[in-house]
Every structure is written in structure tokens, then in C-alpha cells.
Short mmCIF file of C-alpha atoms and ligand atoms in Angstrom, two decimals:
data_model
loop_
_atom_site.label_atom_id
_atom_site.label_comp_id
_atom_site.label_asym_id
_atom_site.label_seq_id
_atom_site.Cartn_x
_atom_site.Cartn_y
_atom_site.Cartn_z
CA UNK A 26 3.41 48.71 10.29
CA UNK A 27 2.63 47.94 6.67
CA UNK A 28 5.03 49.02 3.96
CA UNK A 29 4.76 48.63 0.22
CA UNK A 30 7.91 48.36 -1.82
CA UNK A 31 7.94 50.93 -4.58
CA UNK A 32 7.17 49.65 -8.08
CA UNK A 33 6.57 46.08 -6.95
CA UNK A 34 3.13 44.58 -7.48
CA UNK A 35 0.98 44.20 -4.35
CA UNK A 36 1.59 40.91 -2.65
CA UNK A 37 -1.71 39.07 -2.31
CA UNK A 38 -2.57 37.67 1.12
CA UNK A 39 -1.85 33.98 0.83
CA UNK A 40 -4.71 31.59 1.41
CA UNK A 41 -4.22 29.75 4.68
CA UNK A 42 -2.23 26.61 4.01
CA UNK A 43 -2.63 26.95 0.28
CA UNK A 44 1.07 26.67 -0.34
CA UNK A 45 0.61 23.00 0.58
CA UNK A 46 -1.62 22.16 -2.36
CA UNK A 47 0.55 20.63 -5.01
CA UNK A 48 -0.35 21.29 -8.62
CA UNK A 49 -1.98 24.75 -8.23
CA UNK A 50 0.14 27.75 -9.24
CA UNK A 51 0.25 31.09 -7.46
CA UNK A 52 -1.30 32.80 -10.48
CA UNK A 53 -4.22 30.38 -10.44
CA UNK A 54 -4.70 30.92 -6.71
CA UNK A 55 -4.84 34.68 -7.21
CA UNK A 56 -7.45 34.40 -9.95
CA UNK A 57 -9.62 32.13 -7.80
CA UNK A 58 -9.22 34.31 -4.75
CA UNK A 59 -10.00 37.57 -6.54
CA UNK A 60 -12.93 36.37 -8.59
CA UNK A 61 -14.60 33.92 -6.23
CA UNK A 62 -13.76 35.58 -2.92
CA UNK A 63 -12.38 32.31 -1.58
CA UNK A 64 -10.18 32.88 1.45
CA UNK A 65 -9.24 29.53 2.92
CA UNK A 66 -8.28 26.05 1.82
CA UNK A 67 -11.50 24.75 3.35
CA UNK A 68 -13.53 26.95 0.98
CA UNK A 69 -11.56 25.63 -1.99
CA UNK A 70 -12.72 22.01 -1.58
CA UNK A 71 -16.37 22.62 -2.68
CA UNK A 72 -14.98 24.04 -5.97
CA UNK A 73 -14.28 20.44 -7.01
CA UNK A 74 -17.95 19.96 -7.84
CA UNK A 75 -19.95 23.20 -7.50
CA UNK A 76 -19.20 24.50 -10.99
CA UNK A 77 -17.77 27.87 -9.83
CA UNK A 78 -14.23 27.05 -10.90
CA UNK A 79 -15.40 27.05 -14.53
CA UNK A 80 -16.56 30.68 -14.20
CA UNK A 81 -13.09 32.01 -13.33
CA UNK A 82 -11.82 34.17 -16.19
CA UNK A 83 -8.32 33.45 -17.41
CA UNK A 84 -8.36 29.75 -16.57
CA UNK A 85 -8.30 27.38 -19.55
CA UNK A 86 -10.43 24.22 -19.43
CA UNK A 87 -7.20 22.23 -18.98
CA UNK A 88 -6.19 24.39 -16.01
CA UNK A 89 -9.63 23.92 -14.47
CA UNK A 90 -9.31 20.17 -14.93
CA UNK A 91 -5.85 20.13 -13.31
CA UNK A 92 -6.93 22.32 -10.41
CA UNK A 93 -9.89 20.05 -9.75
CA UNK A 94 -7.58 17.03 -9.82
CA UNK A 95 -5.14 18.68 -7.39
CA UNK A 96 -7.96 19.58 -5.01
CA UNK A 97 -9.31 16.01 -5.06
CA UNK A 98 -5.90 14.60 -4.21
CA UNK A 99 -5.48 17.19 -1.47
CA UNK A 100 -8.89 16.37 -0.01
CA UNK A 101 -8.19 12.61 0.04
CA UNK A 102 -4.71 13.03 1.48
CA UNK A 103 -6.07 15.12 4.29
CA UNK A 104 -9.02 12.97 5.24
CA UNK A 105 -7.40 9.52 5.09
CA UNK A 106 -4.16 8.09 6.46
CA UNK A 107 -1.63 5.93 4.69
CA UNK A 108 -2.08 2.35 5.77
CA UNK A 109 1.49 2.14 7.09
CA UNK A 110 1.02 5.14 9.42
CA UNK A 111 -2.29 3.76 10.73
CA UNK A 112 -0.73 0.30 11.07
CA UNK A 113 2.11 1.57 13.30
CA UNK A 114 -0.30 3.46 15.55
CA UNK A 115 -2.83 0.60 15.55
CA UNK A 116 -0.16 -1.89 16.64
CA UNK A 117 1.05 0.48 19.36
CA UNK A 118 -2.53 0.76 20.69
CA UNK A 119 -2.98 -3.02 20.62
CA UNK A 120 0.15 -3.41 22.76
CA UNK A 121 -0.97 -0.68 25.19
CA UNK A 122 -4.56 -1.94 25.55
CA UNK A 123 -3.48 -5.60 25.59
CA UNK A 124 -1.38 -4.91 28.72
CA UNK A 125 -4.42 -3.95 30.83
CA UNK A 126 -5.09 -7.03 32.99
CA UNK A 127 -8.86 -7.03 32.44
CA UNK A 128 -8.45 -7.22 28.64
CA UNK A 129 -8.84 -10.82 27.43
CA UNK A 130 -8.25 -10.22 23.73
CA UNK A 131 -7.74 -7.21 21.44
CA UNK A 132 -7.64 -7.03 17.63
CA UNK A 133 -7.76 -4.48 14.83
CA UNK A 134 -10.92 -4.44 12.71
CA UNK A 135 -12.23 -2.15 9.94
CA UNK A 136 -10.25 -1.15 6.86
CA UNK A 137 -6.94 -1.72 8.67
CA UNK A 138 -7.73 -5.43 9.09
CA UNK A 139 -8.87 -5.63 5.47
CA UNK A 140 -5.54 -4.11 4.41
CA UNK A 141 -6.81 -1.11 2.45
CA UNK A 142 -4.24 1.36 1.01
CA UNK A 143 -5.65 4.22 3.05
CA UNK A 144 -7.48 4.28 6.37
CA UNK A 145 -10.26 6.64 7.49
CA UNK A 146 -10.10 5.77 11.19
CA UNK A 147 -8.67 2.99 13.34
CA UNK A 148 -11.12 0.36 14.61
CA UNK A 149 -10.28 -1.88 17.57
CA UNK A 150 -12.26 -4.69 19.17
CA UNK A 151 -11.64 -5.56 22.82
CA UNK A 152 -12.85 -8.65 24.64
CA UNK A 153 -13.46 -8.22 28.37
CA UNK A 154 -16.21 -8.87 30.90
CA UNK A 155 -19.11 -6.40 31.03
CA UNK A 156 -18.22 -5.58 34.63
CA UNK A 157 -14.78 -4.25 33.56
CA UNK A 158 -15.93 -1.84 30.85
CA UNK A 159 -15.97 1.30 32.98
CA UNK A 160 -12.51 0.50 34.32
CA UNK A 161 -11.23 0.14 30.74
CA UNK A 162 -12.70 3.50 29.78
CA UNK A 163 -10.79 5.22 32.60
CA UNK A 164 -7.56 3.51 31.58
CA UNK A 165 -7.98 4.40 27.91
CA UNK A 166 -8.70 8.02 28.82
CA UNK A 167 -5.38 8.08 30.72
CA UNK A 168 -3.22 6.48 28.01
CA UNK A 169 -0.45 8.84 26.87
CA UNK A 170 -1.70 8.52 23.28
CA UNK A 171 -5.22 9.76 24.13
CA UNK A 172 -6.24 13.39 23.70
CA UNK A 173 -9.88 12.88 24.61
CA UNK A 174 -12.94 10.64 24.59
CA UNK A 175 -15.56 11.91 22.15
CA UNK A 176 -18.24 9.38 23.01
CA UNK A 177 -18.63 6.48 25.42
CA UNK A 178 -21.52 4.04 25.40
CA UNK A 179 -21.99 0.54 26.81
CA UNK A 180 -20.45 -1.14 23.72
CA UNK A 181 -18.31 1.56 22.19
CA UNK A 182 -15.77 4.28 22.99
CA UNK A 183 -14.72 6.85 20.43
CA UNK A 184 -11.28 8.25 21.14
CA UNK A 185 -9.25 11.07 19.60
CA UNK A 186 -5.50 10.57 19.79
CA UNK A 187 -2.97 13.33 20.34
CA UNK A 188 -2.02 13.03 16.66
CA UNK A 189 -5.71 13.81 15.85
CA UNK A 190 -6.42 10.30 14.55
CA UNK A 191 -9.81 8.88 15.54
CA UNK A 192 -10.19 5.42 17.05
CA UNK A 193 -13.42 3.43 17.48
CA UNK A 194 -13.07 0.91 20.29
CA UNK A 195 -15.86 -1.70 20.35
CA UNK A 196 -16.42 -4.01 23.32
CA UNK A 197 -17.48 -7.64 23.25
CA UNK A 198 -17.66 -10.63 25.56
CA UNK A 199 -16.29 -14.02 24.63
CA UNK A 200 -19.80 -15.15 23.58
CA UNK A 201 -19.99 -12.73 20.64
CA UNK A 202 -16.38 -11.63 20.01
CA UNK A 203 -16.41 -13.41 16.61
CA UNK A 204 -19.71 -11.80 15.59
CA UNK A 205 -18.39 -8.33 16.50
CA UNK A 206 -15.13 -9.05 14.71
CA UNK A 207 -17.02 -10.00 11.56
CA UNK A 208 -19.37 -7.03 11.74
CA UNK A 209 -16.77 -4.36 12.50
CA UNK A 210 -14.26 -5.70 9.96
CA UNK A 211 -16.73 -4.91 7.16
CA UNK A 212 -16.76 -3.53 4.60
CA UNK A 213 -20.30 -2.14 4.84
CA UNK A 214 -20.99 -3.63 1.39
CA UNK A 215 -19.65 -7.01 2.50
CA UNK A 216 -21.86 -6.88 5.60
CA UNK A 217 -24.90 -6.19 3.43
CA UNK A 218 -24.04 -9.12 1.15
CA UNK A 219 -23.48 -11.41 4.15
CA UNK A 220 -26.83 -10.25 5.60
CA UNK A 221 -28.58 -11.28 2.41
CA UNK A 222 -26.94 -14.67 2.50
CA UNK A 223 -27.87 -15.14 6.17
CA UNK A 224 -31.47 -14.05 5.49
CA UNK A 225 -31.78 -16.74 2.80
CA UNK A 226 -31.04 -19.26 5.56
CA UNK A 227 -33.44 -17.74 8.12
CA UNK A 228 -30.57 -16.12 10.03
CA UNK A 229 -29.37 -12.62 10.84
CA UNK A 230 -25.85 -11.34 11.57
CA UNK A 231 -25.63 -8.85 14.42
CA UNK A 232 -22.60 -7.54 16.34
CA UNK A 233 -23.78 -9.65 19.30
CA UNK A 234 -24.15 -12.89 17.38
CA UNK A 235 -25.61 -14.80 14.48
CA UNK A 236 -29.25 -15.12 15.46
CA UNK A 237 -32.40 -16.84 14.21
CA UNK A 238 -34.25 -14.15 12.26
CA UNK A 239 -37.67 -15.20 13.59
CA UNK A 240 -37.01 -15.93 17.25
CA UNK A 241 -33.90 -13.79 17.73
CA UNK A 242 -32.29 -16.79 19.42
CA UNK A 243 -28.45 -16.83 19.48
CA UNK A 244 -26.98 -19.39 17.05
CA UNK A 245 -23.20 -18.67 16.98
CA UNK A 246 -20.69 -15.87 17.59
CA UNK A 247 -17.61 -16.82 19.63
CA UNK A 248 -15.44 -17.10 16.56
CA UNK A 249 -15.85 -15.73 13.03
CA UNK A 250 -15.26 -19.27 11.75
CA UNK A 251 -18.35 -20.52 13.67
CA UNK A 252 -20.53 -18.06 11.76
CA UNK A 253 -19.11 -19.01 8.36
CA UNK A 254 -19.68 -22.66 9.23
CA UNK A 255 -23.34 -22.04 10.15
CA UNK A 256 -23.78 -20.18 6.84
CA UNK A 257 -22.21 -23.20 5.08
CA UNK A 258 -19.55 -21.17 3.29
CA UNK A 259 -15.73 -21.20 3.42
CA UNK A 260 -14.02 -18.74 5.76
CA UNK A 261 -13.14 -15.53 3.91
CA UNK A 262 -9.90 -13.90 4.97
CA UNK A 263 -10.31 -10.12 5.70
CA UNK A 264 -8.19 -9.03 2.71
CA UNK A 265 -10.66 -10.72 0.35
CA UNK A 266 -13.82 -9.23 1.81
CA UNK A 267 -13.95 -6.41 -0.76
CA UNK A 268 -13.61 -8.87 -3.65
CA UNK A 269 -16.78 -8.90 -5.84
CA UNK A 270 -17.11 -12.63 -6.39
CA UNK A 271 -15.86 -13.84 -3.06
CA UNK A 272 -19.19 -14.92 -1.58
CA UNK A 273 -19.91 -17.10 -4.61
CA UNK A 274 -16.44 -18.63 -4.32
CA UNK A 275 -16.99 -19.27 -0.61
CA UNK A 276 -20.37 -20.90 -1.27
CA UNK A 277 -18.74 -23.13 -3.90
CA UNK A 278 -15.84 -23.90 -1.52
CA UNK A 279 -13.18 -22.52 -3.80
CA UNK A 280 -11.77 -19.54 -1.90
CA UNK A 281 -8.18 -19.33 -3.18
CA UNK A 282 -5.28 -19.99 -0.79
CA UNK A 283 -3.30 -16.75 -0.41
CA UNK A 284 0.40 -15.95 -0.34
CA UNK A 285 1.88 -15.23 3.11
CA UNK A 286 4.81 -13.06 4.18
CA UNK A 287 6.76 -16.10 5.41
CA UNK A 288 6.68 -17.59 1.92
CA UNK A 289 8.84 -14.76 0.53
CA UNK A 290 12.36 -15.92 -0.26
CA UNK A 291 13.91 -12.56 -1.02
CA UNK A 292 13.56 -8.81 -1.41
CA UNK A 293 14.32 -7.76 -4.98
CA UNK A 294 14.47 -3.98 -4.80
CA UNK A 295 16.91 -2.48 -2.27
CA UNK A 296 18.82 0.82 -2.41
CA UNK A 297 22.15 1.27 -0.62
CA UNK A 298 24.48 4.17 0.09
CA UNK A 299 25.98 3.60 -3.37
CA UNK A 300 22.91 5.52 -4.64
CA UNK A 301 20.00 6.98 -2.65
CA UNK A 302 19.92 4.56 0.30
CA UNK A 303 21.30 5.24 3.78
CA UNK A 304 22.97 1.93 4.57
CA UNK A 305 26.01 0.02 3.37
CA UNK A 306 25.57 -3.31 1.59
CA UNK A 307 27.28 -5.08 4.49
CA UNK A 308 24.94 -3.70 7.15
CA UNK A 309 21.87 -4.47 5.01
CA UNK A 310 23.05 -8.06 4.56
CA UNK A 311 23.79 -8.45 8.25
CA UNK A 312 20.44 -6.97 9.27
CA UNK A 313 18.30 -8.96 6.83
CA UNK A 314 19.99 -12.29 7.44
CA UNK A 315 19.00 -11.94 11.11
CA UNK A 316 15.69 -10.05 10.97
CA UNK A 317 14.24 -11.87 7.93
CA UNK A 318 15.70 -15.38 8.29
CA UNK A 319 13.36 -16.85 5.66
CA UNK A 320 15.02 -14.79 2.91
CA UNK A 321 17.39 -16.91 0.81
CA UNK A 322 18.65 -13.97 -1.25
CA UNK A 323 18.44 -10.19 -1.51
CA UNK A 324 18.91 -8.09 -4.63
CA UNK A 325 20.75 -4.78 -4.44
CA UNK A 326 19.18 -2.48 -7.04
CA UNK A 327 20.74 0.95 -6.82
CA UNK A 328 19.75 3.56 -9.38
CA UNK A 329 22.28 3.13 -12.17
CA UNK A 330 22.82 5.69 -14.88
CA UNK A 331 25.48 6.95 -17.24
CA UNK A 332 24.85 10.47 -15.97
CA UNK A 333 26.81 11.93 -13.08
CA UNK A 334 23.81 12.99 -10.98
CA UNK A 335 23.87 12.80 -7.22
CA UNK A 336 22.49 9.68 -5.58
CA UNK A 337 22.95 7.59 -8.70
CA UNK A 338 25.45 4.82 -9.23
CA UNK A 339 27.55 5.73 -12.25
CA UNK A 340 28.11 2.93 -14.75
CA UNK A 341 31.87 3.20 -14.13
CA UNK A 342 31.26 2.18 -10.51
CA UNK A 343 29.19 -0.96 -11.05
CA UNK A 344 32.27 -3.18 -11.11
CA UNK A 345 33.53 -1.73 -7.86
CA UNK A 346 30.11 -2.38 -6.32
CA UNK A 347 30.11 -5.93 -7.72
CA UNK A 348 33.52 -6.54 -6.13
CA UNK A 349 32.19 -5.37 -2.79
CA UNK A 350 29.21 -7.73 -3.08
CA UNK A 351 31.58 -10.60 -3.94
CA UNK A 352 33.67 -9.83 -0.85
CA UNK A 353 30.62 -9.85 1.46
CA UNK A 354 29.18 -13.01 -0.13
CA UNK A 355 32.56 -14.73 0.27
CA UNK A 356 32.60 -13.79 3.95
CA UNK A 357 29.04 -15.11 4.37
CA UNK A 358 29.95 -18.35 2.61
CA UNK A 359 27.28 -18.24 -0.11
CA UNK A 360 25.78 -15.92 -2.75
CA UNK A 361 23.19 -14.25 -0.54
CA UNK A 362 23.47 -10.85 -2.23
CA UNK A 363 22.54 -10.59 -5.91
CA UNK A 364 23.71 -7.79 -8.20
CA UNK A 365 20.78 -5.83 -9.58
CA UNK A 366 19.95 -2.36 -10.83
CA UNK A 367 17.00 -0.03 -11.13
CA UNK A 368 17.20 1.92 -14.38
CA UNK A 369 15.10 4.77 -15.75
CA UNK A 370 12.85 4.28 -18.73
CA UNK A 371 13.84 7.05 -21.15
CA UNK A 372 11.42 9.51 -22.70
CA UNK A 373 11.98 7.98 -26.14
CA UNK A 374 10.73 4.53 -25.01
CA UNK A 375 14.31 3.35 -24.70
CA UNK A 376 16.36 2.07 -21.83
CA UNK A 377 18.82 4.57 -20.44
CA UNK A 378 21.64 1.99 -20.49
CA UNK A 379 22.95 -0.16 -23.35
CA UNK A 380 22.36 -3.93 -23.38
CA UNK A 381 26.09 -4.65 -22.80
CA UNK A 382 25.77 -3.02 -19.39
CA UNK A 383 22.35 -4.47 -18.57
CA UNK A 384 23.72 -7.97 -19.22
CA UNK A 385 26.17 -7.57 -16.32
CA UNK A 386 23.39 -7.65 -13.74
CA UNK A 387 21.61 -10.58 -12.11
CA UNK A 388 18.34 -8.65 -12.09
CA UNK A 389 17.22 -5.43 -13.81
CA UNK A 390 14.19 -3.34 -12.88
CA UNK A 391 13.06 -0.63 -15.30
CA UNK A 392 10.98 2.19 -13.83
CA UNK A 393 9.35 5.38 -15.03
CA UNK A 394 10.79 8.36 -13.15
CA UNK A 395 9.78 11.11 -15.60
CA UNK A 396 6.84 12.21 -17.75
CA UNK A 397 3.97 11.26 -15.46
CA UNK A 398 1.09 12.68 -17.46
CA UNK A 399 1.38 11.13 -20.93
CA UNK A 400 0.10 7.69 -21.83
CA UNK A 401 2.97 5.37 -20.93
CA UNK A 402 1.74 2.16 -22.56
CA UNK A 403 4.39 2.06 -25.27
CA UNK A 404 7.23 2.86 -22.84
CA UNK A 405 6.25 -0.08 -20.64
CA UNK A 406 5.81 -2.46 -23.57
CA UNK A 407 9.22 -1.52 -24.96
CA UNK A 408 10.77 -2.57 -21.63
CA UNK A 409 8.95 -5.91 -21.73
CA UNK A 410 10.53 -6.51 -25.12
CA UNK A 411 14.08 -6.01 -23.88
CA UNK A 412 15.66 -9.42 -23.04
CA UNK A 413 17.78 -7.91 -20.21
CA UNK A 414 14.96 -6.23 -18.32
CA UNK A 415 13.26 -8.55 -15.89
CA UNK A 416 10.78 -6.44 -14.00
CA UNK A 417 8.84 -3.18 -14.25
CA UNK A 418 9.18 -1.15 -11.03
CA UNK A 419 6.18 0.68 -9.46
CA UNK A 420 4.35 0.25 -12.78
CA UNK A 421 1.43 2.69 -12.38
CA UNK A 422 3.47 5.59 -10.99
CA UNK A 423 0.84 6.67 -8.48
CA UNK A 424 1.80 8.38 -5.22
CA UNK A 425 -1.13 8.11 -2.84
CA UNK A 426 -2.55 11.56 -2.09
CA UNK A 427 0.07 13.23 -4.31
CA UNK A 428 -0.03 11.94 -7.86
CA UNK A 429 -2.57 9.90 -9.79
CA UNK A 430 -1.36 7.01 -11.95
CA UNK A 431 -0.42 8.00 -15.50
CA UNK A 432 -2.64 6.65 -18.29
CA UNK A 433 -1.72 3.10 -19.37
CA UNK A 434 -3.57 0.47 -21.36
CA UNK A 435 -3.03 -2.27 -18.77
CA UNK A 436 -4.64 -4.94 -20.87
CA UNK A 437 -1.96 -4.44 -23.55
CA UNK A 438 0.91 -4.09 -21.09
CA UNK A 439 0.00 -7.21 -19.10
CA UNK A 440 -0.53 -9.20 -22.29
CA UNK A 441 2.98 -8.26 -23.48
CA UNK A 442 4.48 -8.84 -20.02
CA UNK A 443 3.02 -12.35 -19.93
CA UNK A 444 4.11 -13.10 -23.51
CA UNK A 445 7.68 -11.91 -22.87
CA UNK A 446 8.09 -13.30 -19.34
CA UNK A 447 8.48 -9.88 -17.70
CA UNK A 448 7.52 -9.49 -14.04
CA UNK A 449 5.53 -6.61 -12.52
CA UNK A 450 6.32 -5.18 -9.12
CA UNK A 451 4.21 -4.55 -6.07
CA UNK A 452 6.33 -1.74 -4.70
CA UNK A 453 5.49 -1.76 -0.99
CA UNK A 454 6.55 1.78 -0.07
CA UNK A 455 3.56 3.18 1.87
CA UNK A 456 2.85 6.01 -0.60
CA UNK A 457 3.17 3.70 -3.61
CA UNK A 458 1.60 0.27 -3.01
CA UNK A 459 1.99 -0.03 -6.77
CA UNK A 460 0.62 -2.11 -8.49
CA UNK A 461 -2.55 -1.81 -6.44
CA UNK A 462 -4.82 -4.76 -5.58
CA UNK A 463 -7.05 -4.53 -8.67
CA UNK A 464 -4.17 -4.20 -11.13
CA UNK A 465 -2.33 -7.06 -9.41
CA UNK A 466 -5.34 -9.30 -9.95
CA UNK A 467 -5.63 -8.19 -13.58
CA UNK A 468 -1.93 -8.94 -14.16
CA UNK A 469 -1.99 -12.31 -12.39
CA UNK A 470 -5.09 -13.33 -14.38
CA UNK A 471 -3.06 -12.78 -17.55
CA UNK A 472 -0.28 -14.99 -16.17
CA UNK A 473 2.12 -12.15 -15.30
CA UNK A 474 4.45 -12.93 -12.38
CA UNK A 475 4.42 -10.45 -9.53
CA UNK A 476 7.43 -9.46 -7.40
CA UNK A 477 6.80 -7.95 -3.93
CA UNK A 478 9.59 -5.52 -2.95
CA UNK A 479 10.34 -3.09 -0.12
CA UNK A 480 12.26 -0.57 -2.29
CA UNK A 481 14.07 0.09 1.01
CA UNK A 482 16.36 3.07 1.66
CA UNK A 483 16.68 2.39 5.40
CA UNK A 484 16.71 -0.69 7.61
CA UNK A 485 13.24 0.16 8.95
CA UNK A 486 11.85 0.16 5.39
CA UNK A 487 12.23 -3.60 4.97
CA UNK A 488 9.01 -4.14 6.96
CA UNK A 489 7.04 -2.38 4.19
CA UNK A 490 7.04 -5.72 2.38
CA UNK A 491 4.34 -6.93 4.79
CA UNK A 492 2.01 -4.24 3.40
CA UNK A 493 2.92 -5.31 -0.12
CA UNK A 494 1.93 -8.86 0.79
CA UNK A 495 -1.48 -7.57 1.97
CA UNK A 496 -1.91 -5.91 -1.41
CA UNK A 497 -1.06 -9.21 -3.12
CA UNK A 498 -3.56 -10.99 -0.85
CA UNK A 499 -6.26 -8.40 -1.63
CA UNK A 500 -5.51 -9.19 -5.26
CA UNK A 501 -6.16 -12.89 -4.42
CA UNK A 502 -2.57 -13.91 -5.25
CA UNK A 503 -1.31 -17.30 -4.17
CA UNK A 504 2.29 -18.39 -3.73
CA UNK A 505 2.77 -19.27 -7.41
CA UNK A 506 1.63 -15.81 -8.58
CA UNK A 507 4.53 -14.24 -6.65
CA UNK A 508 7.92 -14.79 -8.28
CA UNK A 509 10.00 -14.05 -5.18
CA UNK A 510 8.42 -16.90 -3.24
CA UNK A 511 10.73 -19.03 -5.40
CA UNK A 512 14.38 -19.75 -4.61
CA UNK A 513 17.10 -18.18 -6.79
CA UNK A 514 17.21 -21.16 -9.18
CA UNK A 515 13.63 -20.36 -10.08
CA UNK A 516 14.52 -16.72 -10.70
CA UNK A 517 17.31 -17.88 -13.06
CA UNK A 518 14.77 -20.12 -14.81
CA UNK A 519 12.39 -17.18 -15.17
CA UNK A 520 15.18 -15.13 -16.80
CA UNK A 521 16.12 -17.96 -19.14
CA UNK A 522 12.48 -18.35 -20.18
CA UNK A 523 12.36 -14.67 -21.08
CA UNK A 524 15.40 -15.14 -23.38
CA UNK A 525 13.67 -18.12 -25.02
CA UNK A 526 10.36 -16.30 -25.47
CA UNK A 527 12.03 -13.32 -27.14
CA UNK A 528 13.98 -15.52 -29.57
CA UNK A 529 10.75 -16.96 -30.98
P1 LIG B 18 -12.47 3.57 6.79
O1 LIG B 18 -12.52 3.84 8.26
O2 LIG B 18 -13.16 4.62 5.99
O3 LIG B 18 -11.09 3.33 6.29
O4 LIG B 18 -13.30 2.21 6.49
P2 LIG B 18 -13.91 1.17 7.51
O5 LIG B 18 -14.38 0.01 6.72
O6 LIG B 18 -12.97 0.92 8.62
O7 LIG B 18 -15.23 1.91 8.03
P3 LIG B 18 -15.71 2.36 9.48
O8 LIG B 18 -14.59 2.68 10.38
O9 LIG B 18 -16.71 3.43 9.25
O10 LIG B 18 -16.52 1.09 10.04
C1 LIG B 18 -15.87 -0.10 10.38
C2 LIG B 18 -16.75 -1.25 9.99
O11 LIG B 18 -17.96 -1.27 10.76
C3 LIG B 18 -17.22 -1.21 8.55
O12 LIG B 18 -16.23 -1.69 7.65
C4 LIG B 18 -18.41 -2.12 8.63
C5 LIG B 18 -19.00 -1.79 9.97
N1 LIG B 18 -20.06 -0.78 9.79
C6 LIG B 18 -19.94 0.54 10.01
N2 LIG B 18 -21.11 1.17 9.72
C7 LIG B 18 -21.96 0.21 9.30
C8 LIG B 18 -23.32 0.19 8.84
O13 LIG B 18 -23.98 1.23 8.76
N3 LIG B 18 -23.85 -1.00 8.48
C9 LIG B 18 -23.13 -2.15 8.55
N4 LIG B 18 -23.72 -3.28 8.18
N5 LIG B 18 -21.88 -2.18 8.97
C10 LIG B 18 -21.29 -1.03 9.35
CA1 LIG B 19 -12.22 2.52 10.07
CA1 LIG B 20 -14.63 3.48 12.53
ZN1 LIG B 21 11.90 3.87 -8.56
#
């Protein structure tokens, strides 16, 4: 039975799932629905580019621009997965498939192996004998993760998982495992460039081997390295395969050495239950000293503010927190835990805490947590010029699939950061990965030091740092580009240099 409340306006039928699209108001939805006859989210996506959005009366050009932006983000978020989510599922599949006795080797390929921020589908390469392929197909079909097999050929199974993720499983024998690994790691552009290089040497790269382009005779293919050797170029690590100049560097034998996770000496952005984290300082210290034994130090950086908001450490409490850190360090026998803070960058380009307070900390990160649409260049530069701020947190402000980065003149910001000795963060939270690979490279080229942090709120978050390291590697960073590969003495030196630079 339908009833209408007296005097209230008719309630429009909501578009299916439309409540989920961030950045489009109910009023805008109604206008679009009434005037364009659009009735589902699916029908909204073409409006990004078909010009019909512009014909809707009552929408200003700015509104149209914002709606288009929101739809683009929505479309991307719903067609690609965050790398972290795909990584967890990919690793689970590797363990499951690797346990089948006929499987000789199994690895991730595609964008997941290259370490992209977002992943379209999971690609897996399995080595086993040709005789065992049918058996493997049956076993994969019966895995608890599998919903169904979409396609199965002699070299390839396409699987849909119960979570609706798609997985391409390619099959190879030992003879051409390396060739398949190279081919299915991609990217497509990289494969085309490699093809050109091979052609110039009378060779051709195929998933079943590097072959002579005239006779088709097999030349190499067991290992990726064998193929690079035959092409007379340096091996190119998967994270660098989307880099424009990498083939030239490989031909000239100057592929840069890249930073590794084991080189990290500490995590420099950690939240505890003093602000918005879930864990106590003691349990974090106990966990990290066992699970990440190569860390020499960790920096506790709760949100600190003079306001009394929830989930923020009030300035009156920083001394109590410091005393707790001292107690735990004393029990551990050395200064493992450093006293840091993450502070907000104010709207007026100022810090939200006075210098007298900032000076109390071993490490201060300044981050933008408000005003995400204006140009934030001057806010970031102002932070670089403060002698007590050491690092800019999640500098671009993007949230993958949710919010685009705010406008910033990066050239100016990185120039000032380098001149003032201010570090830039790679915040490794899966939705952030901020700075991204390209900006990291741009910063490092200017001489800006990069800090890779988990920004953890829970014990399981500390592993995010591994994704942050991939981003650094995609940005071609080596150990010296990353500040937290240094021991604490080097961090103190970095801070002292900043003081010196600002005195000049
Ligand atoms: P994604 O899935 O969108 O995150 O990105 P990828 O790179 O994983 O792309 P995907 O899954 O379509 O294919 C995996 C790799 O297989 C790709 O990076 C390179 C290789 N590949 C796929 N299609 C082609 C093609 O048409 N030509 C060449 N040369 N390689 C291809
Ligand atoms: Ca893929
Ligand atoms: Ca694929
Ligand atoms: Zn933050």
C-alpha cells in the first residue's frame, strides 16, 4: 500500500545504489533523473563524456564539473581494486595453488607484480608439466575461493572468485616459465618496447620463449634473466617496467639499485590509543620489536592539537605520554620509541601548535586534514619553512577512488623542501599511497628525502609499509633517497641540518 504524507513533497524513487556516489547531492540526482530519464547508476557513467549532463537545467558549469569528477572516481573505484586488497587475495591463492603437489612453481604477474596502486585483475603464472594441466583445472575449480571457471584453454584458465574478483591463471613448463613471466608481467607498453628491442636483434619475445624471428627457433626462456642477457641489457625489476627511460638505462647498464623493505630502520608515523589508534604504546613496541626485527626505532605520532576533540591528543597530555614512552624505553633498555606528533596544517597557512610545543618532539609531521579543493602550495611551503616541522604527511591528499589530490605546484614545493631540509612522506595506507610513484621520483630528483611510513592504527597495518616500499621502488628510489633507511643518529643529523639551512 502506498501512502503520501500530507503537505510533504513527493519522495523521488532513489536511483539504485546512487546513495553510494560521493560528491553528488540529492538535488542534483533529482534534476538528472527527471530531465534525462536516467534510472540506474550504470546509466549515469556514460554522462561523464556524452555531453548530456551539460543540458540539465539548473546545474551550474561548476556543478557539472564536480558531478563528472565524482562519477569518474566512482567508475574507477568500482572497476579496479586497491593493491593491498588484491595483494592479500593474490598471496592467499599462491599459498593454495602452491600446495597442489603437481605445481612446481607459482608466482604473481601483471600489475600486481609491477606494484601498481590499483589492480584490474589478478594474474598468476603456474609451472607444471603439460600432463598435469587438466588435474590442476579440476583442483582450482574446487578451491573454496572459486565461484566459477569462465574459460579454460590449454595455456590459460580464467577464474571468478567468490568475491567477484577475476583471476587469469597462465600455465608454463620449466622451458619457458621465464618467457611467460616476462610476457604476463607487462605492461602491454613495456612488452611492445621490448619487442622492438628484440626485433632489432633478429629476435622475438613470445610467452613460450625468446625465439629467432626468422627461423622461430627457441633461444632462451627458462628464466627472465636469460632473456635480458640474450638482449644484452640489464635485468629490469618489475616495479621499474612502467618507467619511460628504463630500456635506455638497461641498455647502458645503469639501472639504479632500488631500496628494499629490509633496509628500513624504522616506522615514523604510528597512531596509538592516545589518539585514533587501537593499540597501546607498549603493545606496539612489543609487536614491532619481534615482527620487524630490522627496525632500530619507531616514532609514535599521535594527532596532537590544542582542541579537545575526540581521538586527538591534547597538548596538556603530551608530557604524560612522554613519561609513558620513557618508562617503556627504560624497560626495553634503550630508546627504541621516539616521541613524535602529527599536527594539522591550519587554513591560514600556519601550524596549529606553537613552536614551544613543537620543539618538545623528536619528530613532527605536518599534514593537511582540511580544505581539499583549494591550491595548497603555500600551505605546504609554509610548513617547510618552520624549523620544527620535519616531514609533510600524505602530501598530495588523494584518497584512491574517493578524492583526487588537491592542486599543488609540486615543483615549487619540492624545491623549498630540498632547500629547507624537509622530508616528504610516502604514506603507505592502501587508499593513500601518497606521494605516488611519479611524485616520489620528482621529489627525489630535487634532492628531497622521502620517509616511508605505515600510518598504522592497528597491528595489522604495519605491513602496509611493504606497499609503500613498492611505490618508492616504482619511483626508482635507492636506499639513500629514503631517510628512514638511516639509523636515528642520521635522523638527528637531518634535523640539525634543517636548523642550519633555515638560519642562513
Ligand atoms: P590490470 O589488470 O589492468 O591492473 O593490468 P595488467 O597489466 O595486469 O593487465 P592484464 O591483466 O590485462 O594483462 C597482464 C599482462 O599480460 C599485461 O601487463 C601484459 C600482458 N598482455 C596482456 N594483453 C597483452 C597484449 O595484447 N599484448 C601484449 N604484448 N601483452 C599483453
Ligand atoms: Ca591484471
Ligand atoms: Ca589479466
Ligand atoms: Zn594524517
